[in-house]
Structures are given as C-alpha cells and as structure tokens.
C-alpha cells in the first residue's frame, strides 16, 4: 500500500512563505518522480511542480517559477515545496503525487498513480 501525506499548509499573508512536505510510504521511494498540484475553489486541479527521482531535473508552472522550489530527500522519503513571495492567487489545496507505474509527462495529472489527501494553503492579501 502506498500512502502520501502532505503537511505544512496554513494561513499566510501575501509575500510570506510556507514549506510543504509530502512523506511517501513505499518500499522504494528514490526511484520515482514526484509532483505537486493544486486546486483552487471552482477551478480544475493544475500542475505546480515536479522533480525526477535523482532530482537532476525540476519542472515548474510559469505562475510559480522563480518563487517556488521543489526538492526531495530520498533518505527521508520526503518531497518538499518551498513557496516564497506567496500571492492570493496561490490559495488552493495542494496535493503531492507519485509516478510509480505510469510514464509520460510530469505536467499531466493522469500520469501519476498515487495522491495525497491535500493540504490547504490560504494567502491573505
């Protein structure tokens, strides 16, 4: 059974920072790409960021490029999303996901196999 648990969400003022964490319970975590997505009220879930298993490649949505940083610690089975210079439009539920069996573009949610339950991020203006 693979489980992902996000944490680190909360309420922050615009311009502030938060760091999200996602712990994955899997026999071997280090071999799989991970991603972060978000869903704002009334909107579809959208890609935020992704990282390859060796962390040699990272990907970002244009809306967060330069403000968010994804990283991973394979020894701790954890992937992080450091979010700086937060804006009100970053308000959403943030989900982490892992690509265990699928392949394909890390930008597309259909290519991920397991998802966390989400953590709420609210940015007040």
Short mmCIF file of C-alpha atoms in Angstrom, two decimals:
data_model
loop_
_atom_site.label_atom_id
_atom_site.label_comp_id
_atom_site.label_asym_id
_atom_site.label_seq_id
_atom_site.Cartn_x
_atom_site.Cartn_y
_atom_site.Cartn_z
CA UNK A 1 0.00 0.00 0.00
CA UNK A 2 1.37 3.37 -1.00
CA UNK A 3 0.37 6.40 1.02
CA UNK A 4 1.30 10.04 0.65
CA UNK A 5 0.74 12.52 3.45
CA UNK A 6 1.13 16.26 2.93
CA UNK A 7 1.73 18.79 5.68
CA UNK A 8 2.83 22.37 6.10
CA UNK A 9 -0.17 24.21 4.76
CA UNK A 10 -1.78 27.10 6.58
CA UNK A 11 -2.72 30.74 6.51
CA UNK A 12 -0.08 33.25 5.49
CA UNK A 13 -0.06 36.87 4.42
CA UNK A 14 0.78 37.84 0.87
CA UNK A 15 4.53 37.99 0.43
CA UNK A 16 5.10 35.34 3.05
CA UNK A 17 6.48 31.82 2.78
CA UNK A 18 5.44 28.27 3.52
CA UNK A 19 7.15 24.92 3.08
CA UNK A 20 5.03 21.95 2.22
CA UNK A 21 6.20 18.41 2.90
CA UNK A 22 4.99 15.14 1.47
CA UNK A 23 6.01 11.88 3.07
CA UNK A 24 5.53 8.76 1.00
CA UNK A 25 5.27 5.27 2.41
CA UNK A 26 6.59 2.94 -0.21
CA UNK A 27 9.19 0.23 -0.25
CA UNK A 28 11.41 2.24 -2.51
CA UNK A 29 10.86 5.93 -2.88
CA UNK A 30 14.04 7.00 -4.51
CA UNK A 31 13.27 5.69 -7.96
CA UNK A 32 10.14 7.63 -8.77
CA UNK A 33 9.29 11.09 -9.99
CA UNK A 34 7.11 13.21 -7.72
CA UNK A 35 4.87 16.14 -8.40
CA UNK A 36 2.84 18.88 -6.73
CA UNK A 37 -0.55 20.01 -7.99
CA UNK A 38 -3.10 22.44 -6.62
CA UNK A 39 -6.79 23.07 -6.88
CA UNK A 40 -8.40 26.40 -6.12
CA UNK A 41 -12.13 26.69 -5.38
CA UNK A 42 -14.17 26.39 -8.53
CA UNK A 43 -11.15 25.53 -10.66
CA UNK A 44 -9.60 22.39 -12.04
CA UNK A 45 -6.53 20.88 -10.47
CA UNK A 46 -3.38 22.26 -12.05
CA UNK A 47 0.27 21.37 -12.20
CA UNK A 48 2.63 23.26 -9.89
CA UNK A 49 5.99 21.47 -9.90
CA UNK A 50 7.70 18.11 -10.38
CA UNK A 51 11.04 16.50 -9.72
CA UNK A 52 12.79 13.46 -11.16
CA UNK A 53 13.98 10.67 -8.91
CA UNK A 54 17.57 11.85 -8.87
CA UNK A 55 16.50 15.49 -8.52
CA UNK A 56 18.56 16.33 -11.56
CA UNK A 57 15.53 17.78 -13.29
CA UNK A 58 12.82 20.00 -11.91
CA UNK A 59 9.76 21.47 -13.56
CA UNK A 60 7.58 24.43 -12.68
CA UNK A 61 4.40 26.05 -13.84
CA UNK A 62 5.03 29.52 -15.22
CA UNK A 63 2.88 31.01 -12.47
CA UNK A 64 5.25 29.81 -9.73
CA UNK A 65 8.61 29.88 -11.48
CA UNK A 66 11.14 31.86 -9.51
CA UNK A 67 9.02 31.75 -6.33
CA UNK A 68 8.62 28.03 -5.59
CA UNK A 69 11.34 25.42 -5.23
CA UNK A 70 10.83 21.67 -5.24
CA UNK A 71 13.32 19.31 -3.62
CA UNK A 72 13.45 15.81 -2.22
CA UNK A 73 15.23 13.82 0.45
CA UNK A 74 15.18 10.20 -0.59
CA UNK A 75 16.61 9.13 2.76
CA UNK A 76 13.53 10.58 4.45
CA UNK A 77 11.06 9.54 1.74
CA UNK A 78 10.02 13.18 1.55
CA UNK A 79 9.50 15.76 -1.15
CA UNK A 80 9.27 19.45 -0.33
CA UNK A 81 7.77 22.53 -1.91
CA UNK A 82 9.25 25.78 -0.66
CA UNK A 83 6.86 28.59 -1.52
CA UNK A 84 8.09 32.17 -1.29
CA UNK A 85 6.55 35.51 -2.23
CA UNK A 86 3.11 34.00 -1.92
CA UNK A 87 0.19 35.68 -3.64
CA UNK A 88 -3.54 35.47 -3.05
CA UNK A 89 -3.86 33.50 -6.28
CA UNK A 90 -1.72 30.75 -4.73
CA UNK A 91 -4.62 29.94 -2.42
CA UNK A 92 -5.58 26.33 -3.06
CA UNK A 93 -5.46 22.80 -1.79
CA UNK A 94 -2.04 21.42 -2.62
CA UNK A 95 -1.58 17.75 -3.48
CA UNK A 96 1.53 15.66 -3.92
CA UNK A 97 1.60 12.69 -6.23
CA UNK A 98 3.98 9.95 -7.29
CA UNK A 99 4.53 8.34 -10.66
CA UNK A 100 5.13 4.68 -9.81
CA UNK A 101 3.84 2.74 -12.80
CA UNK A 102 2.89 5.32 -15.36
CA UNK A 103 5.24 7.22 -17.53
CA UNK A 104 4.82 10.30 -19.61
CA UNK A 105 4.74 13.98 -18.99
CA UNK A 106 5.08 15.03 -15.36
CA UNK A 107 2.93 18.05 -16.17
CA UNK A 108 -0.20 15.92 -16.54
CA UNK A 109 -2.04 14.55 -13.52
CA UNK A 110 -3.25 11.47 -15.41
CA UNK A 111 0.34 10.21 -15.43
CA UNK A 112 0.52 9.94 -11.63
CA UNK A 113 -0.54 6.82 -9.78
CA UNK A 114 -0.99 7.82 -6.14
CA UNK A 115 -2.08 11.03 -4.49
CA UNK A 116 -2.07 12.55 -1.05
CA UNK A 117 -5.15 13.92 0.65
CA UNK A 118 -4.09 17.53 0.17
CA UNK A 119 -3.14 20.41 2.42
CA UNK A 120 -4.83 23.82 2.40
CA UNK A 121 -2.81 26.92 1.66
CA UNK A 122 -4.55 30.24 2.16
CA UNK A 123 -2.84 33.50 1.29
CA UNK A 124 -4.47 36.64 2.60
CA UNK A 125 -3.99 39.91 0.77
#
